[in-house]
XYZ file of C-alpha atoms in Angstrom:
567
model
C 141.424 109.815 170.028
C 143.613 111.454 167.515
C 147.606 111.753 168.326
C 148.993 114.728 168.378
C 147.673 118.876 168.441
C 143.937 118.847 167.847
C 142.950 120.040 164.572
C 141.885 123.358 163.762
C 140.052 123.755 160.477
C 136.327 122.250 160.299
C 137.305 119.452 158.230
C 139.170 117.985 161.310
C 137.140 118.780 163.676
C 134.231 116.650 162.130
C 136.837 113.840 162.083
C 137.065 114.212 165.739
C 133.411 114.024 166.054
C 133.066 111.362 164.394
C 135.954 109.471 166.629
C 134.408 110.636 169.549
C 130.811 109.480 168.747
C 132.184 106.081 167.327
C 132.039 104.445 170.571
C 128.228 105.022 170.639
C 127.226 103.382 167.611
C 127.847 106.561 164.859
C 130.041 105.975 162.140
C 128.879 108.950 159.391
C 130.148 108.174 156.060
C 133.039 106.968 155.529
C 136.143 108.784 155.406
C 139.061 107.134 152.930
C 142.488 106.926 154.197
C 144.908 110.094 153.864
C 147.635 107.747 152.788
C 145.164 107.339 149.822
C 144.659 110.658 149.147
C 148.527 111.467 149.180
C 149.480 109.483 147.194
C 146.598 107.181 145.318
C 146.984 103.392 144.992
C 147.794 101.605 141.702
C 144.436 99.425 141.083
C 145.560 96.009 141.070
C 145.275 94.544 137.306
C 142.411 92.804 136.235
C 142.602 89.152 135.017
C 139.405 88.427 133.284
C 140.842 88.342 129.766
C 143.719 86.284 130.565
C 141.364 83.670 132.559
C 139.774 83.642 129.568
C 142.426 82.248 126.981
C 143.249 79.251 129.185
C 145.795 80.553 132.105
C 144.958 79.564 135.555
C 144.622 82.303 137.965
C 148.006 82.523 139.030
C 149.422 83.156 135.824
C 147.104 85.498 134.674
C 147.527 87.293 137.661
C 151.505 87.493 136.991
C 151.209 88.255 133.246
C 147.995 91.200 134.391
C 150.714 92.356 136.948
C 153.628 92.277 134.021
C 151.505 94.754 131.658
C 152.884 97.880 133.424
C 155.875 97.126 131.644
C 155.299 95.132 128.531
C 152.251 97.247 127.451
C 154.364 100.543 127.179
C 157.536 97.473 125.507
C 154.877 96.609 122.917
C 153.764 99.883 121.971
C 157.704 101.530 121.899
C 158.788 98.675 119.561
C 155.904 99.449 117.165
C 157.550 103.207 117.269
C 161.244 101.829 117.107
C 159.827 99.564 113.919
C 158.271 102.605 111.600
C 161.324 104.970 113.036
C 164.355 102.676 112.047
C 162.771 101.531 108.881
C 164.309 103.112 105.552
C 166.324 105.302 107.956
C 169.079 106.469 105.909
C 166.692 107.623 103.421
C 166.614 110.430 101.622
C 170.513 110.025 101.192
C 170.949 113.994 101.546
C 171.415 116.399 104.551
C 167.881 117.687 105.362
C 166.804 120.737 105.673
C 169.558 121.927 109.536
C 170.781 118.549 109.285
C 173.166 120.480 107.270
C 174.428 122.451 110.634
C 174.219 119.838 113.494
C 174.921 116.519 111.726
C 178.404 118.463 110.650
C 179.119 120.070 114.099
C 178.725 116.780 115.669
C 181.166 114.903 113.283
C 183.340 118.092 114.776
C 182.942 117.794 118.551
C 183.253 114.318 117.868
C 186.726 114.580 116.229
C 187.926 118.320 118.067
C 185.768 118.478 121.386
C 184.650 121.639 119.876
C 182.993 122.614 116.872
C 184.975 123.788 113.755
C 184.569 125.376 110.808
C 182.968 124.398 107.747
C 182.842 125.182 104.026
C 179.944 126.889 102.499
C 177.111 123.901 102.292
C 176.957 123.673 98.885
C 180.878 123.011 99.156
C 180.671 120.979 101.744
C 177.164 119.148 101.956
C 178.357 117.238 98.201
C 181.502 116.346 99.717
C 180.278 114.869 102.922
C 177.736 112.869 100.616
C 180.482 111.174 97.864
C 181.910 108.297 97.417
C 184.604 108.384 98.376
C 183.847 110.583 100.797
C 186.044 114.210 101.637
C 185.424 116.246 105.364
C 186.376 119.451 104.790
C 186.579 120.154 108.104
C 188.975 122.648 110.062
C 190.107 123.221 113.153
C 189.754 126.621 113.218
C 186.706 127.566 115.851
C 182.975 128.391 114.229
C 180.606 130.433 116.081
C 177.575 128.261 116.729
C 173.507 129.471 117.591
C 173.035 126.334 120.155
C 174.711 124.953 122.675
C 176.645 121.151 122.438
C 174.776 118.371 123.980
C 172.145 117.985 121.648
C 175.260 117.731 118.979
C 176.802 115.242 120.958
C 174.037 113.156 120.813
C 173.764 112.935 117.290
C 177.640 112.523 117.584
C 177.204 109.443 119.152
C 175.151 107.873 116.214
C 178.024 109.313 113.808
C 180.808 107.841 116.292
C 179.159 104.006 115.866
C 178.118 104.166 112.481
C 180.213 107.331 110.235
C 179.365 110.418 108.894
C 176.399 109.311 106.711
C 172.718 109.665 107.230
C 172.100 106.848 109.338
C 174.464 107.407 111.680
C 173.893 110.938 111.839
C 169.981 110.132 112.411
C 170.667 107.159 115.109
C 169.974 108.097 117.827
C 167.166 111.003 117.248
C 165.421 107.992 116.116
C 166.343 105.797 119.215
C 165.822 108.830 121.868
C 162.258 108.978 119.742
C 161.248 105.786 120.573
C 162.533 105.490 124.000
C 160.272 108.930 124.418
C 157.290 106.159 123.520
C 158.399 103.960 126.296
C 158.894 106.655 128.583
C 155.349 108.454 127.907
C 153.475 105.113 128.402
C 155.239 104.797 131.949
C 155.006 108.816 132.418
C 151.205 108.184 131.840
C 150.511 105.497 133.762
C 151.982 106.683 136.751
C 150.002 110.519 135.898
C 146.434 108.621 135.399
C 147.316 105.169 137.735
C 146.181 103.708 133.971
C 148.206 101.244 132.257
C 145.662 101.374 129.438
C 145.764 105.473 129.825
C 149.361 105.435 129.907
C 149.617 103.060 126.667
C 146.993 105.312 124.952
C 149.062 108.242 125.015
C 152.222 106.664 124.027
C 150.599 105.036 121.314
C 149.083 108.341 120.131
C 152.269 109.720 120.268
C 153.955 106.572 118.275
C 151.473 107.665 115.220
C 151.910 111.353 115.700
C 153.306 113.101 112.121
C 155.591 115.493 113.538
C 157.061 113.408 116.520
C 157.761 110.470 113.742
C 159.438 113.082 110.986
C 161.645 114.468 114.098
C 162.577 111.183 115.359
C 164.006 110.236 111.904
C 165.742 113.787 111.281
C 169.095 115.003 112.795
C 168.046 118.340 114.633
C 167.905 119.464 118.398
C 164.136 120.197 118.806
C 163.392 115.906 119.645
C 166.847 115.591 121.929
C 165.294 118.587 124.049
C 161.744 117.266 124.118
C 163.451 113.642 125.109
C 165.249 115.728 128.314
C 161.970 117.317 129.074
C 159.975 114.278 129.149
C 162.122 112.358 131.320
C 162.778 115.593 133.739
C 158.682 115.749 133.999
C 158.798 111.693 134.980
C 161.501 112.044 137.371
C 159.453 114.788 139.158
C 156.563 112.734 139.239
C 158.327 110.513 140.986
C 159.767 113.074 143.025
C 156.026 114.108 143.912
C 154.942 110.093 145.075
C 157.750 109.377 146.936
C 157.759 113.050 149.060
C 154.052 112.222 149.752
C 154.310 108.970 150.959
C 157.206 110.239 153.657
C 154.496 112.650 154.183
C 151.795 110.498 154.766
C 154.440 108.312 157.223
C 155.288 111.285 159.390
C 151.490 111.292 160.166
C 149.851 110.030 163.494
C 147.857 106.875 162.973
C 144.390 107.338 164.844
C 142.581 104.070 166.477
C 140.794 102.442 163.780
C 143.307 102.016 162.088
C 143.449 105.314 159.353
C 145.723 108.045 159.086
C 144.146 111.744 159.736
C 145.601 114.980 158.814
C 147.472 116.553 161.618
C 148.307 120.065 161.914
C 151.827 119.771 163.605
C 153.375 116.864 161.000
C 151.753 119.015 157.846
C 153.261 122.258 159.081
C 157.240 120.686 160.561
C 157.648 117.317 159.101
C 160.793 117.610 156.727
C 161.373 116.694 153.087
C 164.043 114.072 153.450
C 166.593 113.631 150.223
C 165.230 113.799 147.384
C 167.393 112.129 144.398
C 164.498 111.718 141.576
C 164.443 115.943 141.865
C 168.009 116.000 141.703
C 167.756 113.796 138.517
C 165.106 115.861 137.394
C 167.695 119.071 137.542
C 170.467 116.899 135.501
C 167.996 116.026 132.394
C 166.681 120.070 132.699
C 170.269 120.925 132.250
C 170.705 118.825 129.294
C 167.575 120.252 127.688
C 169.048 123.604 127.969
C 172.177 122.769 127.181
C 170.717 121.463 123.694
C 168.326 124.418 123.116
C 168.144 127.271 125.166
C 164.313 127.360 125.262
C 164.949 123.999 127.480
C 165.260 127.203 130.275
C 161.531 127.870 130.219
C 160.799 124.191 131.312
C 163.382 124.490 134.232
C 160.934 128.115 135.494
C 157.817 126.432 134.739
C 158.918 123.110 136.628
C 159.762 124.830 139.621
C 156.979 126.752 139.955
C 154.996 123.529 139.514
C 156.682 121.933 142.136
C 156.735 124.217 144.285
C 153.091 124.074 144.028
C 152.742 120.189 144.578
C 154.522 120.600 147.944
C 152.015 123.185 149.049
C 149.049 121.057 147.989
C 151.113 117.221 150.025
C 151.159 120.017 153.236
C 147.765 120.743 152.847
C 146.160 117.745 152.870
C 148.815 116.424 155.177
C 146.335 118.975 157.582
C 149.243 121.831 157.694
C 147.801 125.103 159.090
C 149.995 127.060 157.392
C 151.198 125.690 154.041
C 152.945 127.825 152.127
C 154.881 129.228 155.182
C 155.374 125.112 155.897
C 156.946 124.537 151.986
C 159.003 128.065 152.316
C 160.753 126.876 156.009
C 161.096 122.949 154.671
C 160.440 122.461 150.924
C 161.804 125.372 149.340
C 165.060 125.382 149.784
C 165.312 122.057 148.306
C 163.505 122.946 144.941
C 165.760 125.458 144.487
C 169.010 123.509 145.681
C 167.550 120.219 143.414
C 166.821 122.079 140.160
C 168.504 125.700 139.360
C 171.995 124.980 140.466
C 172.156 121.210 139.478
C 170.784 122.167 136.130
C 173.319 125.327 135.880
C 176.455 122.723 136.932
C 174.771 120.183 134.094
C 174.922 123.100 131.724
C 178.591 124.165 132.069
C 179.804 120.880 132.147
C 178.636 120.231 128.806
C 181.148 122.935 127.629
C 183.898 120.280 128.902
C 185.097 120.074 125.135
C 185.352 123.648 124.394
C 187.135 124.472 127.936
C 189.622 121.827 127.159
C 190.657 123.248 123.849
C 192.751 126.296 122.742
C 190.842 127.020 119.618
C 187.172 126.943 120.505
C 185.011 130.059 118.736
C 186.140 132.573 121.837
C 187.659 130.526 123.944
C 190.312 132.872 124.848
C 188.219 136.134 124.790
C 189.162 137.063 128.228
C 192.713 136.124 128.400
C 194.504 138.828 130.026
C 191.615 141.345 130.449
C 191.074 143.227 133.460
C 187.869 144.784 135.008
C 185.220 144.701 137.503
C 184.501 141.041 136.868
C 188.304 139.591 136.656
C 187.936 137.972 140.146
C 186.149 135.050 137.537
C 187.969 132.775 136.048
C 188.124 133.258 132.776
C 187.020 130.478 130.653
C 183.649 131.611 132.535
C 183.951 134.890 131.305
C 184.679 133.655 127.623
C 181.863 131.474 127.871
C 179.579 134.484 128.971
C 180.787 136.538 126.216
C 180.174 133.876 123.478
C 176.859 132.968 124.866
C 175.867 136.612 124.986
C 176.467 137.214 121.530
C 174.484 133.900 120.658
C 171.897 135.512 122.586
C 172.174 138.604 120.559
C 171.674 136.287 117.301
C 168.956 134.369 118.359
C 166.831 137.345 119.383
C 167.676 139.262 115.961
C 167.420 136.403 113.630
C 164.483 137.791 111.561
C 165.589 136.470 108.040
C 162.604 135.549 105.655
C 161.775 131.776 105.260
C 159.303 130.693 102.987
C 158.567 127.934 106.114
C 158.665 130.343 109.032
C 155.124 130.230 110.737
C 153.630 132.493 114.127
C 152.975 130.260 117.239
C 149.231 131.181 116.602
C 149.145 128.723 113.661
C 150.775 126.031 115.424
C 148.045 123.850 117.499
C 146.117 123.879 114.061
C 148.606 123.164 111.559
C 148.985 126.243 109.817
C 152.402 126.230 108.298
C 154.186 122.663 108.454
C 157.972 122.606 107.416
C 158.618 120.856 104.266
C 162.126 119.463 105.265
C 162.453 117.544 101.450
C 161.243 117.468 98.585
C 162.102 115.838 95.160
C 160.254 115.459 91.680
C 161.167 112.500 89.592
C 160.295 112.236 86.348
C 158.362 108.875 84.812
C 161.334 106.096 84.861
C 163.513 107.492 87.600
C 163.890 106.435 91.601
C 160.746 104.456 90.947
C 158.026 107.121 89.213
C 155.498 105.320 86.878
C 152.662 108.460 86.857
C 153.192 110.011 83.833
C 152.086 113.010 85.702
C 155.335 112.563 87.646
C 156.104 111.975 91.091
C 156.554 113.848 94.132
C 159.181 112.779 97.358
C 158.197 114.640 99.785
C 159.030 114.713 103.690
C 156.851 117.035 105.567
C 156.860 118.236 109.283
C 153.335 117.743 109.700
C 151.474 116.444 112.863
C 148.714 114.125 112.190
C 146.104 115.851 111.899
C 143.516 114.110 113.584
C 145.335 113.840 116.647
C 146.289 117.630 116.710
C 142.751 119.087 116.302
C 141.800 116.573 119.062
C 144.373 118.133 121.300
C 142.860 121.055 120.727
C 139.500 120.351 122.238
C 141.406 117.972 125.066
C 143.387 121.028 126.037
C 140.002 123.179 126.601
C 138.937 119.909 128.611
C 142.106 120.392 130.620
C 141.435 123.342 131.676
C 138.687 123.048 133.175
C 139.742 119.985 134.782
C 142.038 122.200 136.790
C 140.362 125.563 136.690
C 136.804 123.983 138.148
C 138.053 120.685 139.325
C 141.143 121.428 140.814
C 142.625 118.453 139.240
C 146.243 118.669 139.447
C 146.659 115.916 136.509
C 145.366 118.692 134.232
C 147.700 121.425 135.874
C 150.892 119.265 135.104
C 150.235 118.785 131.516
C 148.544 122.242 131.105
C 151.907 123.577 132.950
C 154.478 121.356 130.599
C 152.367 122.704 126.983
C 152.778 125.995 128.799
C 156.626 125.991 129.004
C 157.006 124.516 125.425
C 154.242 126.722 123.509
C 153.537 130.151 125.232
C 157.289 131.796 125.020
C 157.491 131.518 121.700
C 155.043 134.288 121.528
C 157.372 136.605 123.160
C 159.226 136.304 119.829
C 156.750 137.675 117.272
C 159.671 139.197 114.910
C 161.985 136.018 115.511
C 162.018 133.668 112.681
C 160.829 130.383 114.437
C 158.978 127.162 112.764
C 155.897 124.672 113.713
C 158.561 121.629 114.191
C 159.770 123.783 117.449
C 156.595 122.542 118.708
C 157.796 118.737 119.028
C 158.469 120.081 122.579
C 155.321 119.178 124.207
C 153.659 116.805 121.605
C 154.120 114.369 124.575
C 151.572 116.453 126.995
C 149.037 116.791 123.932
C 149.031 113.296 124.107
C 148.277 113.000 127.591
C 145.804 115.321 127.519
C 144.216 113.561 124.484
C 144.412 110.396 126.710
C 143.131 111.742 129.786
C 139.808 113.116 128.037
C 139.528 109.850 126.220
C 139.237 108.432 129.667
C 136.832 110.478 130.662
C 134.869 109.857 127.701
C 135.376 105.738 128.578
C 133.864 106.590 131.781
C 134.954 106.179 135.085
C 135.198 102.131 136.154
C 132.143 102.290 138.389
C 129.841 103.424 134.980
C 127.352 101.211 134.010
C 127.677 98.651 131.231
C 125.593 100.910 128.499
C 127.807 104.242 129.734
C 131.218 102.338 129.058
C 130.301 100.821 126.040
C 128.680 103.835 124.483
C 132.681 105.435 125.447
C 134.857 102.506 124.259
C 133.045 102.824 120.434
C 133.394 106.903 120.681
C 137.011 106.087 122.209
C 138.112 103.179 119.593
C 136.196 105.089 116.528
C 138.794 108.284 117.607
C 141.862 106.356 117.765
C 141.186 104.746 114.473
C 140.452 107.963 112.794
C 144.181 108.741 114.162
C 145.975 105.550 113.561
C 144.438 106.355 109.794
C 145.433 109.466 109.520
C 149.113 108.937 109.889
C 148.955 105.644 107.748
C 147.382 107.946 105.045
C 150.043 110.450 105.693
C 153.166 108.324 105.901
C 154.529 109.192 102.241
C 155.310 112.147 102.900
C 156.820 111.555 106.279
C 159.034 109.439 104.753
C 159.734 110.727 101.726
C 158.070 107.727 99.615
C 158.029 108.152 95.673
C 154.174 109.104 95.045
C 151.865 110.142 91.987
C 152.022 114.107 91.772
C 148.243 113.669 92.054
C 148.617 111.725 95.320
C 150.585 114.396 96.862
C 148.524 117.164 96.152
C 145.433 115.633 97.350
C 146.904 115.396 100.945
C 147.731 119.104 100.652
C 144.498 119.593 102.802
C 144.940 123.104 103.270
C 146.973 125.977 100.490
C 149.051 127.418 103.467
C 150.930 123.236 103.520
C 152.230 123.814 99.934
């Protein structure tokens, strides 16, 4: 007999049927644990190919058990190889490197950042040997806010104000994004191999690999994201498994919904949300379209506790996550994130002659009651909202959020012609140096199709695997089309290459087949699987000139111009 209220929907009461019958001799089918269904196993590793080069069981067991964590340290250290390699090449300040690898040589050495000579003053300067930084301390106004500066400050801080240090750690938050998708997938799909196959997808994506190795924001947000989305999957297995404790456990053995526990049990503290609210705050604090994450997020969350009540057997779940869940979303994500984001102004409070820093000094008015740095800050962030909305300057690179999934309009962030004799040209067509925001194609246009998978994982299937990804490419695509006028570029979509990749990963799974498949099914899927991840792996091999900016025939350039609207 079942502890507890009795339960009221029909799914419970054929569980108390069935526990009632038991005794003479009727079992029905068989009904998996809830703890299961809350929050699903890891399968234990398999040890067949490790039996098979010599180790006794016992090791292979240990090294099978080790993969969670050296599969996703092999596949980052590939990334880390082809990211840190030729690094401080071109020698030049590409394409915005020329605003944020200068601003964070300026918080670095004034906490806030200064002003600048025109760039063709001051880029040659910054580039000479020996070298002059014309820098002064009188305050610049600045279209994004300082942590993703201070990032790429701490590259210049190690290593000086020359490309490689000013590309440090863009490259090492890029690989570490590697590592951290392999473990974000594994835990998503309970796959090591699933997890590794979408970090490794990502470690040979174009545009991920040509951010990595360039000194803008877009990368530092997308690293903030990525590790906000992990700490809330955490967040998600650990409040389920409290759940799934609270529960009554019946006779046999197995834990049944109950209506009472689903619908009262509390929350309990919940530090990996908290975390999550700290890294959302730093990706808004680098970019302000880091904000849309945060609303998405919640609302996903939100969600996830409504669905743990549910099958925890609550009668009532939404009322159940508004009375015990709710409050603790909100308390673990908005306000820690809006704390994370004003304490990242620590530099420019601290200093007298910060762009505005003194705007309200001595003015009176409705809102005086606030201190006012606060109201300084609000009036230089308003009138960096004001530019941001209104920027609507022609580039020859701007592209429409319609073209991006495709590959419409890359961003050429370099580009060089040497003639036959110079920086290593033999063609006597001439050569090209090119370096080209371009995601590989091949994995791109098989996002495409994954993400129409997706959705009907979730839309038909209910599968809240595809809901979390489909929610993250959400909050990094669809608000961009709010800003039709706005001049905005493909590489802002570096954002959520990491959920692409999952969702590339997840259909490739389901094109493996599930483990139970027959031998013909799953072999017939690891040849369609392996012939796709080639194609991929070849793709961005064939590409990698011009992500790096390799010396090239003319000719060879312009025959990877697959499409007019690249040139």
């Amino acid at each position: 007999m079942l502890h507890g209220p009795r339960p009221t929907t029909a799914s419970l009461d054929r569980i108390d049927r069935i526990d009632r019958l038991r005794p003479f001799g009727y079992v029905g089918r068989p009904l998996s644990d809830l703890r299961e269904r809350l929050v699903p196993p890891f399968p234990e590793p398999g040890t067949r190919i490790w039996e098979r080069v010599g180790l006794g069981p016992a090791s292979a067991y240990r090294i099978a058990r080790a993969t969670g964590w050296l599969g996703p340290l092999l596949v980052a250290l590939l990334a880390g190889s082809i990211r840190f390699w030729r690094l401080g090449q071109p020698r030049e300040l590409a394409f915005d490197e020329t605003y944020y690898a200068k601003d964070a040589w300026s918080l670095l050495r004034l906490g806030y950042e200064g002003t600048w000579p025109d760039r063709k003053v001051a880029d040659p300067q910054v580039l000479a040997d020996p070298q002059v930084i014309p820098l002064s301390d009188a305050g610049a106004f600045v279209a994004h806010p300082p942590t993703g500066k201070w990032v790429i400050a701490v590259g210049e801080w190690m290593f000086g104000l020359e490309p490689f240090g000013w590309r440090f750690m863009t490259a090492l938050l890029g690989t570490l994004s590697v590592l951290m998708l392999c473990r974000v997938g594994r835990r998503l799909f309970r796959s090591t191999f699933l997890g590794c196959l979408a970090g490794a997808l990502m470690a040979v994506d174009g545009l991920h690999f040509v951010m990595s190795r360039t000194a803008l924001l877009d990368l530092i947000v997308m690293f903030f994201v990525l590790a906000a989305f992990g700490c809330l999957l955490l967040d998600r297995d650990h409040a389920r498994a409290r759940l799934a404790a609270a529960l009554p456990v019946a006779p046999d053995g197995h834990v049944r919904p109950d209506g009472d526990t689903g619908d009262h049990a509390g929350a309990g503290w919940r530090p990996w949300r908290l975390a999550a609210g700290v890294c959302l705050g730093l990706a808004a604090s680098t970019k302000w379209n880091g904000l849309y994450f945060l609303a998405f997020f919640m609302v996903l969350t939100v969600l996830w506790d409504v669905g743990a009540r549910r099958v925890a057997g609550a009668r009532r779940p939404y009322r159940a996550v508004l009375r015990k869940d709710l409050g603790r979303s909100v308390l673990s994500l908005a306000p820690v994130a809006a704390v994370t984001y004003l304490v990242t102004w620590t530099g420019w409070f601290l200093s007298d002659d910060g762009y505005g820093r003194h705007w309200a000094d001595g003015r009176g008015g409705v809102w005086s009651w606030i201190p006012a740095p606060l109201r300084s800050l609000w009036h230089y962030e308003s009138a960096v909202y004001r530019f941001n909305v209104g920027l609507d300057t022609y580039h020859k690179y701007e592209s429409n959020p319609w073209s991006w999934l495709v590959l419409g309009r890359p961003v050429l962030f370099s580009y060089r012609s040497p003639e036959p004799g110079e920086a290593g040209c033999h063609a006597l067509t001439g050569c090209s140096q090119a370096i080209l925001a371009l995601g590989t194609p091949m994995l791109w246009w098989t996002a495409c199709c994954a993400l129409g998978y997706l959705l009907f994982r979730w839309a038909l299937r209910r599968d809240w695997r595809a809901g979390a990804v489909l929610c993250a490419v959400a909050a990094g695509y669809l608000p961009w089309f709010f800003y039709q006028d706005r001049t905005i570029f493909a590489f802002y979509a570096v954002v959520f290459v990491p959920y692409l990749c999952l969702a590339v990963a997840m259909t490739l799974g389901a094109l493996l087949g599930p483990p139970g498949a027959g031998a013909d099914r799953r072999n017939r899927g690891a040849v369609a699987v392996g012939t796709l991840v080639l194609l991929v792996v070849w793709n961005f091999v064939y590409f990698f000139p011009i992500y790096t900016g390799l010396t090239i025939p003319y000719p060879d350039w312009q025959v990877r111009m697959w499409l007019d609207t690249w040139i």
